[in-house]
Each structure stands twice: as C-alpha cells, then as structure tokens.
Tab-separated table of C-alpha atoms in Angstrom:
chain	number	residue	atom	x	y	z
A	940	MET	CA	67.150	113.817	88.005
A	941	ARG	CA	68.550	114.580	84.566
A	942	LEU	CA	72.177	113.893	83.699
A	943	ALA	CA	72.937	117.625	83.652
A	944	GLU	CA	71.880	117.873	87.317
A	945	ARG	CA	74.013	115.008	88.654
A	946	PRO	CA	77.267	115.580	90.599
A	947	LEU	CA	79.620	114.581	87.759
A	948	ALA	CA	77.803	116.462	85.004
A	949	GLY	CA	80.396	117.969	82.670
A	950	VAL	CA	83.046	115.355	83.535
A	951	ARG	CA	84.132	113.198	80.613
A	952	VAL	CA	85.639	109.760	81.205
A	953	LEU	CA	87.304	107.714	78.466
A	954	ASP	CA	87.167	103.974	79.133
A	955	TYR	CA	89.551	101.806	77.139
A	956	ALA	CA	89.016	98.841	79.484
A	957	GLN	CA	87.421	95.529	78.577
A	958	TYR	CA	85.700	92.771	80.534
A	959	VAL	CA	84.479	93.696	84.065
A	960	ALA	CA	86.472	95.918	86.444
A	961	GLY	CA	87.005	99.027	84.283
A	962	PRO	CA	83.560	98.975	82.645
A	963	PHE	CA	81.899	98.532	86.068
A	964	ALA	CA	83.822	101.543	87.409
A	965	THR	CA	82.867	103.767	84.491
A	966	MET	CA	79.237	102.611	84.596
A	967	LEU	CA	79.071	103.883	88.181
A	968	LEU	CA	80.696	107.160	87.152
A	969	GLY	CA	78.079	107.462	84.415
A	970	ASP	CA	75.357	106.901	86.990
A	971	LEU	CA	76.774	109.910	88.833
A	972	GLY	CA	76.466	112.011	85.696
A	973	ALA	CA	79.795	111.586	83.901
A	974	ASP	CA	79.891	111.443	80.111
A	975	VAL	CA	81.467	108.022	79.641
A	976	VAL	CA	82.903	107.265	76.220
A	977	LYS	CA	83.700	103.634	75.519
A	978	VAL	CA	86.676	103.497	73.159
A	979	GLU	CA	86.579	100.072	71.524
A	980	PRO	CA	88.756	98.262	69.000
A	981	PRO	CA	87.109	97.390	65.664
A	982	THR	CA	86.152	93.977	67.059
A	983	GLY	CA	84.630	95.514	70.185
A	984	ASP	CA	85.016	94.824	73.876
A	985	ALA	CA	85.569	91.071	74.280
A	986	TRP	CA	82.673	91.058	76.753
A	987	ARG	CA	80.287	91.669	73.840
A	988	HIS	CA	81.089	88.118	72.763
A	989	TYR	CA	80.912	86.381	76.151
A	990	ASN	CA	77.966	83.981	76.422
A	991	PRO	CA	76.150	85.761	73.560
A	992	HIS	CA	72.429	85.313	72.968
A	993	ALA	CA	72.983	86.648	69.419
A	994	PRO	CA	76.131	87.602	67.492
A	995	GLY	CA	77.823	90.439	69.375
A	996	GLU	CA	74.967	90.650	71.887
A	997	SER	CA	75.587	89.623	75.501
A	998	THR	CA	73.595	90.360	78.638
A	999	TRP	CA	76.923	90.371	80.498
A	1000	PHE	CA	77.972	93.321	78.330
A	1001	TYR	CA	74.603	95.082	78.717
A	1002	ALA	CA	74.920	94.909	82.511
A	1003	LEU	CA	78.195	96.847	82.670
A	1004	ASN	CA	77.880	99.255	79.748
A	1005	ARG	CA	74.453	100.848	79.895
A	1006	GLY	CA	74.351	104.619	79.595
A	1007	LYS	CA	77.603	104.842	77.627
A	1008	ARG	CA	78.607	105.920	74.141
A	1009	SER	CA	80.835	103.828	71.881
A	1010	VAL	CA	83.503	104.941	69.438
A	1011	THR	CA	85.695	102.481	67.546
A	1012	LEU	CA	89.393	103.264	67.105
A	1013	ASP	CA	92.119	100.989	65.805
A	1014	LEU	CA	94.979	101.902	68.121
A	1015	LYS	CA	97.340	99.746	66.073
A	1016	THR	CA	97.307	102.514	63.458
A	1017	GLU	CA	98.815	105.984	63.618
A	1018	GLU	CA	95.495	107.525	62.669
A	1019	GLY	CA	93.690	105.683	65.446
A	1020	ARG	CA	96.252	106.740	68.039
A	1021	ALA	CA	96.063	110.354	66.842
A	1022	ALA	CA	92.267	110.363	67.234
A	1023	SER	CA	92.658	108.795	70.678
A	1024	ALA	CA	95.089	111.541	71.725
A	1025	ARG	CA	92.579	114.188	70.617
A	1026	LEU	CA	89.863	112.512	72.673
A	1027	ILE	CA	92.201	112.433	75.683
A	1028	ALA	CA	92.877	116.153	75.254
A	1029	GLY	CA	89.209	116.840	76.026
A	1030	ALA	CA	88.788	114.261	78.811
A	1031	ASP	CA	88.839	114.510	82.581
A	1032	ALA	CA	89.826	110.899	83.220
A	1033	VAL	CA	91.188	107.898	81.331
A	1034	VAL	CA	90.648	104.288	82.440
A	1035	HIS	CA	92.303	101.233	80.889
A	1036	ASN	CA	93.305	97.665	81.780
A	1037	MET	CA	96.138	97.073	79.310
A	1038	PRO	CA	99.551	95.598	80.129
A	1039	PRO	CA	102.194	98.348	80.415
A	1040	GLU	CA	103.890	97.547	77.103
A	1041	ARG	CA	100.660	97.654	75.117
A	1042	ALA	CA	99.483	100.780	76.904
A	1043	ALA	CA	102.735	102.513	75.918
A	1044	ARG	CA	102.373	101.413	72.273
A	1045	PHE	CA	98.836	102.762	72.184
A	1046	GLY	CA	99.633	106.065	73.924
A	1047	LEU	CA	97.759	105.125	77.090
A	1048	ASP	CA	100.610	104.925	79.592
A	1049	ARG	CA	100.656	107.555	82.302
A	1050	GLU	CA	103.326	109.691	80.641
A	1051	SER	CA	101.603	109.743	77.243
A	1052	VAL	CA	98.228	110.626	78.744
A	1053	ARG	CA	99.798	113.358	80.844
A	1054	ALA	CA	101.552	114.769	77.780
A	1055	ALA	CA	98.260	114.822	75.853
A	1056	ASN	CA	96.337	116.311	78.777
A	1057	PRO	CA	98.011	117.237	82.083
A	1058	ARG	CA	94.594	117.595	83.730
A	1059	ALA	CA	93.374	114.092	82.868
A	1060	VAL	CA	93.273	111.652	85.791
A	1061	TRP	CA	94.929	108.397	84.688
A	1062	ASN	CA	93.637	105.069	86.020
A	1063	CYS	CA	95.003	101.633	85.245
A	1064	VAL	CA	93.570	98.288	86.356
A	1065	THR	CA	96.191	95.534	86.417
A	1066	ALA	CA	96.031	91.900	87.447
A	1067	PHE	CA	98.763	91.876	90.096
A	1068	GLY	CA	100.329	95.339	90.152
A	1069	THR	CA	103.104	96.866	88.071
A	1070	GLU	CA	105.972	95.756	90.315
A	1071	GLY	CA	107.179	92.427	91.657
A	1072	PRO	CA	107.616	88.945	90.163
A	1073	ASP	CA	104.014	88.753	88.889
A	1074	ALA	CA	103.915	92.268	87.401
A	1075	GLY	CA	103.670	91.056	83.800
A	1076	ARG	CA	101.558	87.999	84.513
A	1077	LEU	CA	98.220	87.630	82.729
A	1078	GLY	CA	95.288	87.167	85.055
A	1079	TYR	CA	91.542	87.440	85.468
A	1080	ASP	CA	89.219	87.311	88.461
A	1081	ILE	CA	89.561	83.638	89.345
A	1082	ILE	CA	93.361	83.830	89.136
A	1083	ALA	CA	93.412	86.860	91.449
A	1084	GLN	CA	91.104	85.026	93.850
A	1085	ALA	CA	93.391	82.005	93.721
A	1086	LEU	CA	96.609	83.951	94.355
A	1087	SER	CA	95.066	86.089	97.109
A	1088	GLY	CA	93.605	83.287	99.226
A	1089	LEU	CA	90.052	84.442	98.452
A	1090	LEU	CA	89.306	81.243	96.578
A	1091	MET	CA	89.804	79.377	99.863
A	1092	ALA	CA	87.621	81.680	101.951
A	1093	ASP	CA	84.512	79.537	101.483
A	1094	ALA	CA	86.033	76.089	101.082
A	1095	ARG	CA	83.616	73.248	101.879
A	1096	PRO	CA	84.354	69.640	102.895
A	1097	GLU	CA	82.580	68.343	99.797
A	1098	ASP	CA	84.796	70.397	97.446
A	1099	ALA	CA	87.130	68.256	95.357
A	1100	VAL	CA	88.840	71.434	94.091
A	1101	PRO	CA	88.729	75.116	95.163
A	1102	ARG	CA	85.797	77.091	93.727
A	1103	ARG	CA	84.590	80.676	93.381
A	1104	SER	CA	81.940	81.316	95.999
A	1105	GLY	CA	78.676	81.669	94.115
A	1106	GLY	CA	80.596	82.180	90.885
A	1107	ILE	CA	80.769	85.891	91.774
A	1108	ALA	CA	83.650	87.930	90.307
A	1109	MET	CA	84.513	89.521	93.645
A	1110	ALA	CA	88.026	90.644	92.656
A	1111	ASP	CA	86.793	92.198	89.411
A	1112	LEU	CA	83.830	93.995	90.955
A	1113	THR	CA	85.805	95.238	93.951
A	1114	ALA	CA	88.543	96.500	91.622
A	1115	GLY	CA	85.814	98.370	89.740
A	1116	LEU	CA	84.646	100.050	92.940
A	1117	LEU	CA	88.233	101.004	93.818
A	1118	THR	CA	88.769	102.394	90.324
A	1119	CYS	CA	85.615	104.483	90.595
A	1120	ILE	CA	86.875	105.859	93.911
A	1121	SER	CA	90.276	106.638	92.402
A	1122	VAL	CA	88.714	108.642	89.560
A	1123	LEU	CA	86.583	110.629	91.990
A	1124	ALA	CA	89.583	111.290	94.253
A	1125	GLY	CA	91.723	112.314	91.293
A	1126	VAL	CA	89.170	114.748	89.914
A	1127	ALA	CA	88.524	116.218	93.380
A	1128	GLY	CA	92.245	116.684	94.022
A	1129	ARG	CA	92.787	118.235	90.621
A	1130	GLU	CA	90.079	120.790	91.250
A	1131	ARG	CA	91.974	121.830	94.400
A	1132	GLY	CA	94.976	122.761	92.281
A	1133	ARG	CA	96.899	119.512	92.580
A	1134	GLN	CA	98.340	117.682	89.601
A	1135	ALA	CA	95.984	115.114	88.102
A	1136	PRO	CA	97.258	111.835	89.556
A	1137	GLY	CA	97.944	108.507	87.962
A	1138	VAL	CA	96.296	105.777	90.051
A	1139	GLU	CA	96.778	102.023	89.755
A	1140	VAL	CA	94.369	99.393	91.068
A	1141	SER	CA	95.019	95.654	90.901
A	1142	LEU	CA	92.755	92.625	91.054
A	1143	LEU	CA	95.171	91.211	93.641
A	1144	GLY	CA	94.744	94.265	95.860
A	1145	ALA	CA	90.979	94.179	95.392
A	1146	ALA	CA	90.825	90.490	96.360
A	1147	LEU	CA	92.827	91.227	99.500
A	1148	ALA	CA	90.593	94.221	100.277
A	1149	VAL	CA	87.593	91.893	100.338
A	1150	GLN	CA	89.401	89.952	103.078
A	1151	VAL	CA	90.522	93.049	105.000
A	1152	GLN	CA	89.171	91.792	108.354
A	1153	ARG	CA	90.894	88.441	107.988
A	1154	PHE	CA	94.170	89.716	106.540
A	1155	VAL	CA	95.626	90.719	109.907
A	1156	ARG	CA	98.580	89.249	111.795
A	1157	ILE	CA	99.703	90.490	115.194
A	1158	GLY	CA	103.434	90.581	115.732
A	1159	ASP	CA	105.404	87.412	115.159
A	1160	SER	CA	102.967	84.510	115.246
A	1161	GLY	CA	105.829	82.075	115.600
A	1162	GLU	CA	104.441	80.077	112.714
A	1163	ALA	CA	106.486	79.610	109.575
A	1164	ALA	CA	104.695	80.877	106.485
A	1165	ASP	CA	103.361	78.103	104.314
A	1166	SER	CA	105.089	77.740	100.985
A	1167	GLY	CA	104.593	75.703	97.871
A	1168	PRO	CA	101.427	74.793	95.966
A	1169	LEU	CA	98.214	74.048	97.817
A	1170	THR	CA	97.799	70.367	98.602
A	1171	ALA	CA	94.648	68.304	98.804
A	1172	ALA	CA	95.261	67.860	102.516
A	1173	GLU	CA	95.409	71.648	103.012
A	1174	LEU	CA	92.185	72.112	101.064
A	1175	ASP	CA	90.486	69.515	103.230
A	1176	ARG	CA	91.863	70.994	106.461
A	1177	THR	CA	90.828	74.535	105.525
A	1178	ALA	CA	87.359	73.371	104.498
A	1179	ARG	CA	86.861	71.499	107.763
A	1180	THR	CA	88.065	74.476	109.794
A	1181	THR	CA	85.634	76.795	108.002
A	1182	ALA	CA	82.761	74.370	108.383
A	1183	GLY	CA	83.612	73.829	112.048
A	1184	ALA	CA	83.504	77.562	112.782
A	1185	ASP	CA	80.192	77.930	110.958
A	1186	ARG	CA	78.786	74.981	112.859
A	1187	LEU	CA	79.280	76.724	116.218
A	1188	GLU	CA	77.846	80.169	115.324
A	1189	PRO	CA	74.114	80.348	116.206
A	1190	TYR	CA	73.547	84.078	115.773
A	1191	TYR	CA	74.743	84.831	112.250
A	1192	ARG	CA	73.410	82.177	109.918
A	1193	CYS	CA	70.325	80.835	108.156
A	1194	TYR	CA	67.703	78.535	109.640
A	1195	ARG	CA	64.910	76.451	108.204
A	1196	THR	CA	61.460	77.557	109.348
A	1197	ALA	CA	58.257	75.526	109.153
A	1198	ASP	CA	57.716	76.691	105.566
A	1199	SER	CA	60.865	78.424	104.271
A	1200	PHE	CA	64.248	79.812	105.380
A	1201	LEU	CA	65.305	82.669	107.645
A	1202	ALA	CA	68.528	84.707	107.638
A	1203	LEU	CA	69.519	85.921	111.104
A	1204	ALA	CA	72.113	88.553	112.066
A	1205	CYS	CA	72.866	89.401	115.698
A	1206	LEU	CA	76.154	91.296	115.849
A	1207	ASN	CA	76.099	92.551	119.423
A	1208	THR	CA	75.434	91.059	122.840
A	1209	ALA	CA	72.208	93.009	123.412
A	1210	GLN	CA	70.663	91.581	120.231
A	1211	ARG	CA	71.828	88.095	121.117
A	1212	ARG	CA	70.327	88.276	124.604
A	1213	ARG	CA	66.984	89.478	123.226
A	1214	LEU	CA	66.991	86.546	120.809
A	1215	LEU	CA	67.681	84.069	123.600
A	1216	GLY	CA	64.702	85.477	125.480
A	1217	ILE	CA	62.416	85.002	122.457
A	1218	LEU	CA	63.585	81.434	121.905
A	1219	GLY	CA	63.602	80.521	125.599
A	1220	LEU	CA	67.225	79.409	125.480
A	1221	ASP	CA	70.379	80.054	127.509
A	1222	ASP	CA	73.897	80.472	126.091
A	1223	PRO	CA	76.989	80.634	128.352
A	1224	TRP	CA	79.019	81.856	125.364
A	1225	VAL	CA	76.681	84.708	124.363
A	1226	ALA	CA	79.339	87.388	124.919
A	1227	ASP	CA	81.784	85.873	122.409
A	1228	PRO	CA	80.210	83.221	120.188
A	1229	GLN	CA	83.131	83.411	117.726
A	1230	ALA	CA	85.705	82.252	120.286
A	1231	ALA	CA	87.394	78.943	119.619
A	1232	PRO	CA	86.113	76.179	121.940
A	1233	ALA	CA	88.380	75.391	124.872
A	1234	ASP	CA	88.062	71.652	124.364
A	1235	GLU	CA	86.012	68.998	122.599
A	1236	ALA	CA	83.401	68.993	125.350
A	1237	GLU	CA	82.746	72.689	124.769
A	1238	ARG	CA	82.676	72.156	121.011
A	1239	ALA	CA	80.005	69.459	121.400
A	1240	ALA	CA	77.956	71.607	123.788
A	1241	ARG	CA	77.995	74.601	121.450
A	1242	ALA	CA	77.068	72.469	118.454
A	1243	ALA	CA	74.147	71.082	120.441
A	1244	LEU	CA	73.046	74.650	121.243
A	1245	VAL	CA	72.936	75.500	117.511
A	1246	ASP	CA	70.751	72.425	117.010
A	1247	ARG	CA	68.337	73.706	119.698
A	1248	PHE	CA	68.151	77.073	117.901
A	1249	ALA	CA	67.320	75.234	114.684
A	1250	ALA	CA	64.674	73.102	116.360
A	1251	VAL	CA	62.838	76.154	117.722
A	1252	PHE	CA	62.913	78.059	114.416
A	1253	ALA	CA	61.529	75.005	112.622
A	1254	THR	CA	58.351	75.063	114.722
A	1255	ARG	CA	56.831	78.232	113.246
A	1256	PRO	CA	56.414	79.723	109.737
A	1257	LEU	CA	58.684	82.397	108.319
A	1258	ASP	CA	56.204	85.278	108.675
A	1259	HIS	CA	55.866	84.596	112.396
A	1260	TRP	CA	59.587	84.867	112.966
A	1261	LEU	CA	59.999	87.962	110.784
A	1262	SER	CA	57.249	89.717	112.744
A	1263	VAL	CA	58.503	88.711	116.195
A	1264	LEU	CA	62.141	89.501	115.468
A	1265	ALA	CA	61.258	92.887	113.955
A	1266	LYS	CA	59.350	93.847	117.115
A	1267	HIS	CA	62.500	93.186	119.130
A	1268	ASP	CA	64.830	95.019	116.697
A	1269	ILE	CA	66.650	91.859	115.695
A	1270	PRO	CA	67.821	91.945	112.038
A	1271	SER	CA	66.391	89.099	109.983
A	1272	GLY	CA	65.130	88.424	106.493
A	1273	ASP	CA	63.710	85.862	104.145
A	1274	VAL	CA	66.013	84.260	101.565
A	1275	ARG	CA	65.219	85.276	97.984
A	1276	LEU	CA	66.171	84.177	94.509
A	1277	LEU	CA	67.860	86.864	92.419
A	1278	GLY	CA	65.426	86.487	89.521
A	1279	ARG	CA	62.499	87.477	91.745
A	1280	LEU	CA	63.985	90.864	92.610
A	1281	PHE	CA	63.048	92.429	89.267
A	1282	ASP	CA	59.510	92.738	90.656
A	1283	ASP	CA	60.381	93.288	94.321
A	1284	ARG	CA	58.812	96.508	95.575
A	1285	GLN	CA	61.734	97.441	97.831
A	1286	VAL	CA	64.045	97.137	94.850
A	1287	THR	CA	61.839	98.933	92.346
A	1288	VAL	CA	60.815	101.940	94.466
A	1289	ASN	CA	64.492	102.688	95.138
A	1290	GLY	CA	65.336	102.625	91.448
A	1291	LEU	CA	67.516	99.527	91.746
A	1292	VAL	CA	66.047	97.892	88.655
A	1293	GLN	CA	65.506	99.647	85.340
A	1294	THR	CA	64.213	98.751	81.927
A	1295	VAL	CA	66.035	99.873	78.787
A	1296	ARG	CA	65.132	99.234	75.174
A	1297	GLN	CA	68.168	97.505	73.733
A	1298	PRO	CA	68.277	98.101	69.954
A	1299	GLY	CA	67.446	94.939	68.050
A	1300	VAL	CA	66.526	93.135	71.267
A	1301	GLY	CA	63.700	95.024	72.954
A	1302	PRO	CA	63.079	95.648	76.664
A	1303	VAL	CA	65.912	94.553	78.946
A	1304	GLN	CA	65.728	94.760	82.739
A	1305	LEU	CA	68.975	95.249	84.628
A	1306	LEU	CA	70.521	96.921	87.669
A	1307	GLY	CA	69.394	100.491	88.123
A	1308	ASN	CA	71.366	103.463	89.385
A	1309	VAL	CA	72.662	102.547	92.846
A	1310	PHE	CA	73.042	106.235	93.749
A	1311	LYS	CA	69.951	108.021	95.037
A	1312	ILE	CA	70.735	111.712	94.677
A	1313	ASP	CA	68.842	114.320	96.703
A	1314	GLY	CA	66.209	111.734	97.554
A	1315	THR	CA	65.443	110.952	93.940
A	1316	ALA	CA	65.958	107.619	92.184
A	1317	ALA	CA	67.474	108.180	88.762
A	1318	PRO	CA	65.442	107.352	85.654
A	1319	ALA	CA	66.498	104.548	83.340
A	1320	ALA	CA	69.767	105.080	81.506
A	1321	ARG	CA	70.340	104.592	77.810
A	1322	PRO	CA	70.981	100.975	76.816
A	1323	ALA	CA	74.441	99.606	76.219
A	1324	PRO	CA	75.725	101.089	72.950
A	1325	ARG	CA	76.060	99.199	69.724
A	1326	LEU	CA	79.655	98.817	68.622
A	1327	GLY	CA	80.812	102.158	67.234
A	1328	GLU	CA	77.308	103.601	67.531
A	1329	HIS	CA	78.619	107.081	68.354
A	1330	SER	CA	81.820	107.100	66.284
A	1331	ALA	CA	80.570	109.688	63.781
A	1332	GLU	CA	79.203	111.830	66.597
A	1333	LEU	CA	82.376	111.784	68.700
A	1334	LEU	CA	84.912	111.965	65.893
A	1335	GLY	CA	82.832	114.699	64.297
A	1336	GLU	CA	83.299	116.756	67.467
A	1337	LEU	CA	87.053	116.517	67.028
A	1338	HIS	CA	86.795	117.968	63.526
A	1339	GLY	CA	84.001	120.425	64.286
A	1340	GLN	CA	81.555	118.584	62.015
A	1341	PRO	CA	77.779	118.375	62.583
A	1342	THR	CA	76.565	115.695	64.956
A	1343	GLY	CA	73.191	114.310	65.942
A	1344	GLU	CA	70.745	116.072	68.235
A	1345	PRO	CA	71.459	115.740	71.957
A	1346	THR	CA	69.150	113.647	74.092
A	1347	ASP	CA	69.258	111.700	77.335
A	1348	ARG	CA	67.196	108.984	75.624
A	1349	PRO	CA	66.257	107.146	78.870
A	1350	THR	CA	64.236	104.632	76.893
A	1351	GLY	CA	67.271	103.546	74.923
A	1352	GLU	CA	66.244	104.721	71.499
A	1353	PRO	CA	69.289	104.685	69.193
A	1354	SER	CA	71.032	107.860	68.079
A	1355	GLY	CA	72.521	108.878	64.737
A	1356	THR	CA	72.517	106.418	61.888
A	1357	PRO	CA	74.644	103.444	62.943
A	1358	GLY	CA	74.480	100.131	61.196
A	1359	PRO	CA	72.345	97.207	62.344
A	1360	THR	CA	72.751	95.744	65.793
A	1361	GLY	CA	76.248	94.399	66.345
A	1362	THR	CA	77.677	96.179	63.283
A	1363	PRO	CA	80.654	98.453	63.959
A	1364	GLY	CA	80.287	102.131	63.198
A	1365	PRO	CA	83.018	104.163	61.477
A	1366	THR	CA	86.541	103.712	62.793
A	1367	ALA	CA	89.364	106.186	62.797
A	1368	SER	CA	91.400	104.024	60.453
A	1369	PRO	CA	90.473	102.753	57.002
A	1370	GLY	CA	89.727	99.168	56.209
A	1371	THR	CA	87.188	96.578	57.203
A	1372	PRO	CA	86.970	95.732	60.897
A	1373	ALA	CA	88.559	92.452	61.896
A	1374	PRO	CA	86.271	89.488	62.574
A	1375	ALA	CA	84.577	89.484	65.958
A	1376	ALA	CA	86.380	87.751	68.777
A	1377	SER	CA	85.059	84.414	69.913
A	1378	PRO	CA	83.206	84.237	73.253
A	1379	GLY	CA	85.472	85.005	76.174
A	1380	THR	CA	88.499	85.683	73.933
A	1381	PRO	CA	90.238	89.058	74.287
A	1382	ALA	CA	89.915	91.292	71.244
A	1383	PRO	CA	93.185	91.528	69.353
A	1384	SER	CA	93.432	95.292	69.501
A	1385	ALA	CA	92.923	97.929	72.117
A	1386	PRO	CA	90.589	97.313	75.065
A	1387	ALA	CA	87.306	99.146	75.181
A	1388	ALA	CA	86.487	102.378	76.885
A	1389	SER	CA	83.293	103.294	78.576
A	1390	PRO	CA	80.755	105.574	76.907
A	1391	GLY	CA	78.556	108.071	78.674
A	1392	THR	CA	76.145	110.881	78.104
A	1393	PRO	CA	75.577	112.188	74.599
A	1394	ALA	CA	77.381	115.298	73.463
A	1395	THR	CA	75.492	118.303	72.209
A	1396	SER	CA	75.349	118.808	68.482
A	1397	THR	CA	76.888	121.295	66.052
A	1398	ARG	CA	74.502	122.266	63.275
A	1399	ALA	CA	75.471	123.805	59.966
A	1400	GLY	CA	75.285	127.591	60.091
A	1401	HIS	CA	75.319	127.685	63.878
A	1402	SER	CA	78.069	128.074	66.443
A	1403	PRO	CA	79.254	124.875	68.122
A	1404	ALA	CA	76.713	123.536	70.611
A	1405	PRO	CA	77.626	123.424	74.345
A	1406	GLY	CA	79.063	119.889	74.274
A	1407	VAL	CA	81.402	120.712	71.387
A	1408	ARG	CA	82.378	124.079	72.864
A	1409	GLN	CA	83.166	122.359	76.142
A	1410	LEU	CA	85.337	119.761	74.400
A	1411	ARG	CA	87.257	122.464	72.510
A	1412	HIS	CA	87.566	124.645	75.609
A	1413	THR	CA	88.897	121.765	77.663
A	1414	ALA	CA	91.394	120.843	74.949
A	1415	GLU	CA	92.589	124.452	74.647
A	1416	ARG	CA	92.804	124.806	78.414
A	1417	ASN	CA	94.968	121.703	78.542
A	1418	GLY	CA	97.278	123.051	75.869
A	1419	ALA	CA	96.151	120.583	73.187
C-alpha cells in the first residue's frame, strides 16, 4: 500500500521532539501515512549521537526516525522561529518534548501554536507533567521508572541496586504510544468541528499506565503510605516478595525442556485443567493459583507442585511439548533471541522487519510497519533522514521555490542534493552549525521534529504541485 492510500495520507505532523517518546510516536503516525517532518536544531536530534557507529550515525536514531524528512532550523534566531511558524501554519499536528519555558521562547507552547494555526493539534511530552512539585524537573526514562515504582516491578533478590527490566525504555515507549493516540484523537475530533486540542503526555503517567493492573487500592487499606527514600531493606523485601509469588505460579512461566526452554500461559481454569490432564498432575489451587498461601505449609506444598511441573517438562524435547499443547489449545511458545527474528518467517511475512538503504551505510534491517492495513503489509519505508536532508525542499515550499521530484523511495535512496552523510543541510538562519553534541548529550538548541513523506515538487514554469498547493491551501484556510 502506497503512502497516498494509507489512513493518514494528507496529514502533516511536525516533530520537534528528541530522544525516544516523541520520535516513536511520529514514526507510528508516519507508518499510518502521515507526512512527518523532523524539525531539528543545527546539531541534530541528540539521539543521532547516542552510541554512534560513525559520526552522527546511530542505529538507535535509525530505529525511531525511518520514513521521515529532516529540516534544520535554529529556533534561537528570529529567522528560525519565523520559518517554524510558517511550517506550523501548514501542519495538522505539532509534537515536542521541551520544557514549558523553552517551548514558549521557541514559539512551541500551546498558545503560540494555536495562534499560528488554530487547526493544529498540539502535543507535548513532559517528564512528570506540567503541574505539581516536579513539574520543572528534568527526567528521562529511568528517572520516570524510578519515581513511578516501575523500577521495582521486577526486583530480584540478587539485585544490589534497582535496575531497568531488560534495559527496556518502557516509560519512553509507552509515552510514545500515548502521544500517537493523542494526535489521532485530536485530528479526529477536529474533523468533527471541535477545536484542535492541546494534549499533554508525561513519562510519569506512561510508567504508571504500564502498571495499571497493579496500581489499584480499594478503600482505606489501613496502611500508612510509605515515605522517604527507598532503603536497602525495602529493596530486599520487595525482591523476595516478587520472587516468592513467581515461585508459586506454575501456569504462567517458563520451563526447561529436555533440549531448550518453553514459555507457558494458562490464564483460565479450563486451560489449567487441560494442562494438568496432559501432565498427569493434580492441583488443589487450580481455580486461583495467584492467591497468597494460607500458611507456610501451603507455601511449601505449592512450591513442590511447581517443581513437579518442571520435572515433567524436562523429560521431553521442546517440539513434543509445543505439538501436544497446541492440540489442546494451550498457549505456549519457544524462547527466542531478538537477533534471530530478522529471519523469522512469522515476522517477515507480516512485514514486521524491513530493509532500508541508509545513505553512506548500506542495507539496514529494522522494525517494519506494525500496522497491516486492509490485509496488506506495508513496503519498506525510506531510511532515517540525514540531518537537514530536506531543508531546501521544505523551506522552498514556504517560498514557492522549486523542489525535488516526489517519490516514496522505499529503498531509501536519498533525495535532493544534501551534503555527505551526517552533514547538516541548509538552516533557516545564517552561520555555521554548532558542533555536534556528544553521545547522549542533549543538543543545545531546539529538539528535533519527525519527518515524513516527501512533498510534491514545484517546477519552473508550472503551477505548484499538489504537495505545495496543499501546504498553501492549509495555511490560507488556517488564516496564516
């Protein structure tokens, strides 16, 4: 399915966000057909410099910014802010992750965006929300996980300090999903005649959302809320409680087989009873295996039952168990390494891995389009853009100047005539771009925005092409 046929075709999203949450959100919007324009400072999104394999080249950046276009603007200058306002006038949504004061200076606060374009949905990703004692506090994923309790969700007795489970940025990625949802809701509401909303998402809220089933308290528990910093004793107690609960659950866990490992998931009593029949075992607690043991004798008996499960599974190879469990409609699976999924048939036939040709690098395999539209897996997107790769193209639209030929370029061939890989394209303000930020260090100027589908060209002697006409029409419609 071509970009023009996807649900968000014709929707333009400006992404001024850096790092993970905002770029992940806009990548998903691009997968749904939006034209995502990544507005970057002269030094680029800081994620370009995180764990680089070459100067300004990072696989972490590739993963979250494929399919986008990049324009560089120095929002510290009046000229850069003016160009940004003109881009906003032709946009359907704006996403950023700046602190409120900086957003206001750069014309990206809700009021400024609404003044530039009343129909633009405004989306801001903050660390902890814009109100309360931590409103102005700097934070990234691990800090949000720490302050939300998520960092303690998988504590283990061997942990000397709290750790991120699997090193996965769960707060960041969940915030990205919530931001994507907020853009879609805003655009849908606007099309029904409502005012384009301003929506905030926080890493703190996202980290709590991940724990939605645990973050429940009925009435007054009678227990005083804990206060003060976490102690080593509390870490140890939490870890032992978690491990103790895991130790007693036989139906939702992994087991060693004769030759590998098996993941098992029985979430209802019928599945659990069928499993007991296959294994030749009896379980008095089958109706509620998550219940806390009544006493130490019950705890010991239930732990012994888990050991009997493990002993049976260890007698036969993995393929035997997968076959038998499938015949009885009991969910199970083998345990795989992530690196092997690039060639996994289930992954590839559903379009969940794609290959792009990253300029100056060559073929790069990464996550494909997670949306299968009308039964069709989307083709490969364009690669992540080079810094400022589309500046001339996008800024030329604003001034009605000729731009390059339109193309979906699924193979990632570069467009226009940008400089070599990692070299910034033209910026809206004069002067030489500032030196690149060091790995993991925020860029000194405005955060980046997400690029998207290429705009259609304007050729000398011809009327503006559809992409340019659409930009001008949208700007005029919005009173810009």
